[in-house]
mmCIF file of C-alpha atoms in Angstrom:
data_model
loop_
_atom_site.group_PDB
_atom_site.id
_atom_site.type_symbol
_atom_site.label_atom_id
_atom_site.label_comp_id
_atom_site.label_asym_id
_atom_site.label_seq_id
_atom_site.Cartn_x
_atom_site.Cartn_y
_atom_site.Cartn_z
ATOM 1 C CA MET T 15 -0.042 -0.016 -0.007
ATOM 2 C CA SER T 16 1.311 3.304 -1.073
ATOM 3 C CA VAL T 17 2.048 5.889 1.873
ATOM 4 C CA VAL T 18 -0.205 8.868 2.032
ATOM 5 C CA THR T 19 0.281 11.610 4.559
ATOM 6 C CA ARG T 20 -1.238 15.041 4.918
ATOM 7 C CA PHE T 21 -0.639 18.468 6.478
ATOM 8 C CA ALA T 22 -3.937 20.094 7.597
ATOM 9 C CA PRO T 23 -3.746 23.688 9.042
ATOM 10 C CA SER T 24 -6.611 25.884 9.941
ATOM 11 C CA PRO T 25 -6.650 29.286 8.286
ATOM 12 C CA THR T 26 -7.324 31.098 11.597
ATOM 13 C CA GLY T 27 -3.984 32.875 11.757
ATOM 14 C CA ARG T 28 -0.466 32.810 10.249
ATOM 15 C CA LEU T 29 1.755 29.698 10.461
ATOM 16 C CA HIS T 30 4.709 29.684 12.805
ATOM 17 C CA MET T 31 7.750 27.491 13.189
ATOM 18 C CA GLY T 32 5.811 24.737 14.919
ATOM 19 C CA HIS T 33 3.484 24.449 11.816
ATOM 20 C CA ALA T 34 6.550 24.365 9.733
ATOM 21 C CA PHE T 35 8.150 21.658 11.665
ATOM 22 C CA SER T 36 4.993 19.368 11.440
ATOM 23 C CA ALA T 37 4.461 19.938 7.752
ATOM 24 C CA LEU T 38 8.070 19.024 7.055
ATOM 25 C CA ARG T 39 7.688 15.795 9.139
ATOM 26 C CA ALA T 40 4.504 14.907 7.153
ATOM 27 C CA HIS T 41 6.154 15.663 3.946
ATOM 28 C CA ASP T 42 9.333 13.903 4.451
ATOM 29 C CA PHE T 43 7.754 10.905 5.921
ATOM 30 C CA ALA T 44 5.857 10.434 2.659
ATOM 31 C CA ARG T 45 8.626 11.317 0.205
ATOM 32 C CA GLU T 46 11.181 9.013 1.903
ATOM 33 C CA ARG T 47 8.828 6.220 1.333
ATOM 34 C CA GLY T 48 7.895 6.996 -2.316
ATOM 35 C CA GLY T 49 4.360 8.192 -1.151
ATOM 36 C CA ARG T 50 2.041 11.123 -1.429
ATOM 37 C CA PHE T 51 1.714 14.294 0.532
ATOM 38 C CA LEU T 52 -1.525 16.155 0.629
ATOM 39 C CA LEU T 53 -2.562 19.561 1.770
ATOM 40 C CA ARG T 54 -5.892 20.057 3.329
ATOM 41 C CA ILE T 55 -7.277 23.347 4.634
ATOM 42 C CA GLU T 56 -9.544 22.908 7.811
ATOM 43 C CA ASP T 57 -11.691 25.917 7.314
ATOM 44 C CA ILE T 58 -14.979 24.955 8.786
ATOM 45 C CA ASP T 59 -14.707 27.470 11.690
ATOM 46 C CA GLY T 60 -16.704 30.076 9.830
ATOM 47 C CA THR T 61 -16.155 32.796 12.552
ATOM 48 C CA ARG T 62 -12.392 32.615 12.711
ATOM 49 C CA SER T 63 -11.285 31.261 9.196
ATOM 50 C CA ARG T 64 -10.121 33.889 6.782
ATOM 51 C CA PRO T 65 -9.421 33.427 2.901
ATOM 52 C CA GLU T 66 -6.260 35.639 3.180
ATOM 53 C CA HIS T 67 -4.763 33.126 5.602
ATOM 54 C CA VAL T 68 -5.221 30.333 3.111
ATOM 55 C CA ALA T 69 -3.353 32.140 0.483
ATOM 56 C CA THR T 70 -0.501 32.852 3.059
ATOM 57 C CA ILE T 71 -0.353 29.163 4.155
ATOM 58 C CA ILE T 72 0.251 28.201 0.684
ATOM 59 C CA ASP T 73 2.831 30.789 0.086
ATOM 60 C CA ASP T 74 4.656 29.771 3.347
ATOM 61 C CA LEU T 75 4.720 26.138 2.451
ATOM 62 C CA ARG T 76 6.195 26.868 -1.091
ATOM 63 C CA TRP T 77 8.760 29.253 0.692
ATOM 64 C CA LEU T 78 9.741 26.212 2.715
ATOM 65 C CA GLY T 79 10.283 24.188 -0.536
ATOM 66 C CA LEU T 80 7.280 21.901 0.033
ATOM 67 C CA LYS T 81 5.239 20.406 -2.788
ATOM 68 C CA TRP T 82 2.047 18.627 -2.321
ATOM 69 C CA ASP T 83 0.181 16.061 -4.557
ATOM 70 C CA GLY T 84 -3.093 16.875 -6.199
ATOM 71 C CA GLU T 85 -5.524 19.754 -5.448
ATOM 72 C CA VAL T 86 -5.766 21.624 -2.140
ATOM 73 C CA VAL T 87 -8.811 20.304 -0.366
ATOM 74 C CA CYS T 88 -10.852 22.631 1.695
ATOM 75 C CA GLN T 89 -13.228 21.273 4.462
ATOM 76 C CA SER T 90 -15.792 23.867 3.740
ATOM 77 C CA ALA T 91 -16.512 22.115 0.355
ATOM 78 C CA ARG T 92 -17.022 18.824 2.024
ATOM 79 C CA LEU T 93 -19.905 19.672 4.489
ATOM 80 C CA ASP T 94 -22.190 17.038 2.940
ATOM 81 C CA ARG T 95 -19.851 14.228 4.099
ATOM 82 C CA TYR T 96 -19.782 15.411 7.706
ATOM 83 C CA ALA T 97 -23.536 15.817 7.684
ATOM 84 C CA ALA T 98 -24.063 12.149 6.428
ATOM 85 C CA ALA T 99 -21.610 10.728 9.023
ATOM 86 C CA LEU T 100 -23.421 12.804 11.702
ATOM 87 C CA GLU T 101 -26.699 11.513 10.602
ATOM 88 C CA HIS T 102 -25.458 7.913 10.586
ATOM 89 C CA LEU T 103 -24.339 8.279 14.304
ATOM 90 C CA ARG T 104 -27.777 9.773 15.161
ATOM 91 C CA GLU T 105 -29.394 6.847 13.706
ATOM 92 C CA MET T 106 -27.257 4.651 15.899
ATOM 93 C CA GLY T 107 -28.589 6.513 18.832
ATOM 94 C CA LEU T 108 -25.234 7.554 19.878
ATOM 95 C CA LEU T 109 -25.566 11.455 19.927
ATOM 96 C CA TYR T 110 -27.417 13.659 21.993
ATOM 97 C CA ARG T 111 -28.243 17.463 22.164
ATOM 98 C CA CYS T 112 -26.070 19.483 24.492
ATOM 99 C CA TYR T 113 -27.593 23.046 25.441
ATOM 100 C CA CYS T 114 -24.910 24.013 27.898
ATOM 101 C CA THR T 115 -23.109 27.264 27.385
ATOM 102 C CA ARG T 116 -19.249 27.442 27.776
ATOM 103 C CA ALA T 117 -19.821 29.209 31.207
ATOM 104 C CA GLU T 118 -22.016 26.585 32.439
ATOM 105 C CA ILE T 119 -19.464 23.887 31.376
ATOM 106 C CA ALA T 120 -16.661 25.747 32.981
ATOM 107 C CA GLU T 121 -18.641 26.011 36.204
ATOM 108 C CA ALA T 122 -19.400 22.294 36.071
ATOM 109 C CA LEU T 123 -15.824 21.377 35.548
ATOM 110 C CA SER T 124 -14.597 23.457 38.463
ATOM 111 C CA ALA T 125 -17.059 21.922 40.881
ATOM 112 C CA PRO T 126 -15.013 20.891 44.112
ATOM 113 C CA HIS T 127 -16.732 17.519 44.663
ATOM 114 C CA ASP T 128 -15.305 16.085 41.351
ATOM 115 C CA ALA T 129 -12.160 17.163 39.703
ATOM 116 C CA VAL T 130 -13.072 15.914 36.332
ATOM 117 C CA ALA T 131 -11.362 17.392 33.274
ATOM 118 C CA VAL T 132 -14.032 16.245 30.684
ATOM 119 C CA TYR T 133 -17.706 17.276 30.038
ATOM 120 C CA PRO T 134 -19.787 15.698 32.796
ATOM 121 C CA GLY T 135 -22.856 14.758 30.695
ATOM 122 C CA THR T 136 -25.196 17.279 31.992
ATOM 123 C CA CYS T 137 -27.458 17.088 28.885
ATOM 124 C CA ARG T 138 -27.023 13.352 28.221
ATOM 125 C CA HIS T 139 -30.764 12.706 29.307
ATOM 126 C CA ALA T 140 -32.082 16.220 29.009
ATOM 127 C CA PRO T 141 -35.442 16.583 27.279
ATOM 128 C CA VAL T 142 -35.338 17.827 23.601
ATOM 129 C CA ARG T 143 -36.157 21.625 23.354
ATOM 130 C CA ASP T 144 -36.021 24.301 20.700
ATOM 131 C CA ALA T 145 -32.718 26.093 21.632
ATOM 132 C CA PRO T 146 -29.221 26.419 20.262
ATOM 133 C CA HIS T 147 -27.329 23.135 20.820
ATOM 134 C CA CYS T 148 -24.334 21.154 19.737
ATOM 135 C CA TRP T 149 -24.215 17.300 19.262
ATOM 136 C CA ARG T 150 -22.178 15.175 21.681
ATOM 137 C CA LEU T 151 -21.099 11.626 21.296
ATOM 138 C CA ASP T 152 -22.198 9.392 24.155
ATOM 139 C CA MET T 153 -18.803 7.884 24.655
ATOM 140 C CA ALA T 154 -19.688 5.191 27.042
ATOM 141 C CA ALA T 155 -22.427 3.931 24.673
ATOM 142 C CA ALA T 156 -20.054 4.328 21.757
ATOM 143 C CA VAL T 157 -17.242 2.329 23.527
ATOM 144 C CA ALA T 158 -19.601 -0.552 24.533
ATOM 145 C CA ARG T 159 -20.755 -0.779 21.004
ATOM 146 C CA CYS T 160 -17.204 -1.007 19.543
ATOM 147 C CA GLY T 161 -15.567 -3.124 22.054
ATOM 148 C CA ASP T 162 -11.959 -3.233 22.832
ATOM 149 C CA LEU T 163 -9.953 -1.135 20.316
ATOM 150 C CA SER T 164 -6.262 -0.374 19.693
ATOM 151 C CA TRP T 165 -4.149 1.710 17.369
ATOM 152 C CA SER T 166 -0.524 1.990 16.349
ATOM 153 C CA ASP T 167 1.636 4.967 17.297
ATOM 154 C CA HIS T 168 5.436 4.666 16.039
ATOM 155 C CA GLY T 169 4.705 1.000 15.400
ATOM 156 C CA GLN T 170 3.574 0.339 19.047
ATOM 157 C CA THR T 171 0.275 -0.935 19.938
ATOM 158 C CA VAL T 172 -1.768 1.644 21.921
ATOM 159 C CA ALA T 173 -4.927 0.448 23.941
ATOM 160 C CA ASN T 174 -7.753 2.776 23.131
ATOM 161 C CA ALA T 175 -8.711 4.965 26.003
ATOM 162 C CA ALA T 176 -11.571 7.064 24.669
ATOM 163 C CA LEU T 177 -13.683 7.035 27.724
ATOM 164 C CA ALA T 178 -11.206 9.389 29.262
ATOM 165 C CA GLN T 179 -11.968 12.085 26.771
ATOM 166 C CA GLY T 180 -15.764 12.127 27.743
ATOM 167 C CA ASP T 181 -18.651 13.016 25.579
ATOM 168 C CA VAL T 182 -16.845 15.057 22.884
ATOM 169 C CA VAL T 183 -18.537 17.549 20.496
ATOM 170 C CA LEU T 184 -19.102 16.228 16.979
ATOM 171 C CA ALA T 185 -21.085 19.354 15.706
ATOM 172 C CA ARG T 186 -20.844 22.670 17.365
ATOM 173 C CA LYS T 187 -23.601 25.346 17.744
ATOM 174 C CA ASP T 188 -21.716 27.528 15.225
ATOM 175 C CA ALA T 189 -20.177 24.877 12.998
ATOM 176 C CA PRO T 190 -21.411 21.792 11.118
ATOM 177 C CA ALA T 191 -18.701 19.518 12.397
ATOM 178 C CA SER T 192 -16.096 19.416 15.082
ATOM 179 C CA TYR T 193 -12.464 18.858 14.482
ATOM 180 C CA HIS T 194 -12.933 15.159 15.560
ATOM 181 C CA LEU T 195 -15.653 14.387 13.067
ATOM 182 C CA ALA T 196 -14.210 16.277 10.066
ATOM 183 C CA VAL T 197 -10.591 14.980 10.410
ATOM 184 C CA THR T 198 -11.662 11.351 10.781
ATOM 185 C CA VAL T 199 -14.049 11.550 7.693
ATOM 186 C CA ASP T 200 -11.485 13.514 5.616
ATOM 187 C CA ASP T 201 -8.471 11.192 6.428
ATOM 188 C CA ALA T 202 -10.501 8.219 5.294
ATOM 189 C CA ALA T 203 -11.893 9.823 2.188
ATOM 190 C CA GLN T 204 -8.454 10.984 1.011
ATOM 191 C CA GLY T 205 -6.850 7.572 1.618
ATOM 192 C CA VAL T 206 -4.539 8.853 4.325
ATOM 193 C CA THR T 207 -2.340 5.811 5.500
ATOM 194 C CA ASP T 208 -0.122 7.625 8.071
ATOM 195 C CA VAL T 209 -1.115 10.435 10.370
ATOM 196 C CA VAL T 210 1.976 12.449 11.204
ATOM 197 C CA ARG T 211 1.168 15.224 13.667
ATOM 198 C CA GLY T 212 2.120 16.784 16.883
ATOM 199 C CA ARG T 213 2.055 14.885 20.251
ATOM 200 C CA ASP T 214 -0.528 17.312 21.526
ATOM 201 C CA LEU T 215 -3.012 15.616 19.547
ATOM 202 C CA PHE T 216 -2.279 12.168 20.935
ATOM 203 C CA GLU T 217 -5.256 12.035 23.161
ATOM 204 C CA ALA T 218 -7.472 12.893 20.297
ATOM 205 C CA SER T 219 -6.555 9.784 18.431
ATOM 206 C CA HIS T 220 -8.530 7.652 21.002
ATOM 207 C CA VAL T 221 -11.685 9.521 19.786
ATOM 208 C CA HIS T 222 -10.750 9.120 16.162
ATOM 209 C CA ARG T 223 -10.176 5.503 16.643
ATOM 210 C CA VAL T 224 -13.694 5.099 17.995
ATOM 211 C CA LEU T 225 -15.326 7.150 15.194
ATOM 212 C CA GLN T 226 -13.320 4.982 12.688
ATOM 213 C CA ALA T 227 -14.922 1.871 14.113
ATOM 214 C CA LEU T 228 -18.403 3.344 14.293
ATOM 215 C CA LEU T 229 -18.366 4.811 10.858
ATOM 216 C CA GLU T 230 -16.560 1.490 9.544
ATOM 217 C CA LEU T 231 -13.650 3.552 8.042
ATOM 218 C CA PRO T 232 -9.953 2.341 7.510
ATOM 219 C CA VAL T 233 -7.483 2.806 10.362
ATOM 220 C CA PRO T 234 -4.414 4.702 9.613
ATOM 221 C CA ARG T 235 -1.012 4.400 11.509
ATOM 222 C CA TRP T 236 -0.215 7.326 13.779
ATOM 223 C CA TRP T 237 3.186 8.930 14.270
ATOM 224 C CA HIS T 238 2.947 11.607 16.885
ATOM 225 C CA HIS T 239 6.048 13.781 16.946
ATOM 226 C CA ASP T 240 7.460 15.914 19.714
ATOM 227 C CA LEU T 241 6.602 19.651 19.716
ATOM 228 C CA LEU T 242 9.043 22.463 19.247
ATOM 229 C CA THR T 243 9.594 24.299 22.480
ATOM 230 C CA GLY T 244 10.893 27.632 23.708
ATOM 231 C CA GLU T 245 13.710 28.392 25.989
ATOM 232 C CA ASP T 246 11.301 27.889 28.832
ATOM 233 C CA GLY T 247 10.538 24.311 27.753
ATOM 234 C CA ALA T 248 6.860 25.173 26.868
ATOM 235 C CA ARG T 249 5.481 24.607 23.688
ATOM 236 C CA LEU T 250 6.591 27.246 21.109
ATOM 237 C CA ALA T 251 3.759 29.756 20.776
ATOM 238 C CA LYS T 252 3.012 33.459 20.009
ATOM 239 C CA ARG T 253 3.961 34.456 23.669
ATOM 240 C CA HIS T 254 7.585 33.636 22.905
ATOM 241 C CA GLY T 255 7.612 36.479 20.277
ATOM 242 C CA ALA T 256 8.840 34.139 17.514
ATOM 243 C CA PRO T 257 8.029 35.678 14.034
ATOM 244 C CA THR T 258 5.444 34.046 11.802
ATOM 245 C CA LEU T 259 6.578 32.320 8.660
ATOM 246 C CA ALA T 260 5.079 35.000 6.618
ATOM 247 C CA ALA T 261 7.013 37.740 8.481
ATOM 248 C CA MET T 262 10.324 35.755 7.897
ATOM 249 C CA ARG T 263 9.494 35.359 4.368
ATOM 250 C CA GLU T 264 8.525 38.921 3.955
ATOM 251 C CA ALA T 265 11.981 39.830 5.588
ATOM 252 C CA GLY T 266 13.856 37.939 2.977
ATOM 253 C CA VAL T 267 14.859 34.953 5.104
ATOM 254 C CA ASP T 268 15.761 31.894 2.964
ATOM 255 C CA GLY T 269 12.916 29.355 3.364
ATOM 256 C CA GLY T 270 15.180 26.535 2.282
ATOM 257 C CA GLU T 271 17.604 27.365 5.058
ATOM 258 C CA VAL T 272 14.669 27.440 7.592
ATOM 259 C CA ALA T 273 13.582 24.035 6.374
ATOM 260 C CA ALA T 274 17.146 22.682 6.788
ATOM 261 C CA ARG T 275 17.456 23.901 10.381
ATOM 262 C CA LEU T 276 14.221 22.403 11.221
ATOM 263 C CA ARG T 277 15.101 19.010 9.849
ATOM 264 C CA ALA T 278 18.368 19.254 11.759
ATOM 265 C CA GLY T 279 16.361 19.915 14.903
ATOM 266 C CA VAL T 280 17.580 23.480 15.236
ATOM 267 C CA VAL T 281 14.943 26.217 15.803
#
């Protein structure tokens, strides 16, 4: 089977060195194995995604010397796929409406009697009403239906632990699909065989494995890589004052040299 990887940024801002590192890892993984590297724009967040950021992402990746196979795919053009997957899960009786506001969820999570870090299922058995709502996956019911699952990270078997992620949102009040649903459907549709992405998304893979089982989708291999960090050891972010790729490009920095440094592990 030919290797297929992808880089899937969200156009909600400009790319930084952490994005470049992840894109290079996915690109090189495929090229070293004679495979294909895809570019997907995850732009279903209508309140934050900007067309100008899409153009900048493409310019940044070209500046780094990366080339992708086929056309750039945008999630905003694939909403029917997510709607179909959502409806299938609803028909299975695995989704419920959640009417909670962010403030209400934050209050529930901060309750002193139970230091949970996931949604506590407040609306799991709430009566249906005509009010704004998101759709959550009843994770306990989903896991019971799937049985024991596992997946591969760096060639090592990982026992699935989706229950610890709680009842995740699959369709938001302001978006037709959540990250979890869209990325799972898209990776399968695009034939992605190997998911190369940052270790910050390791826990999300437990959820994606459950969705793959429920939707009867192929299961890729995962390769979660370490994140770039600042001098304080924390994940490299805007607070470190690092310039964006666009700023570096516009300042005349050589993108090929930046790519070479990142491949050598030098920020």
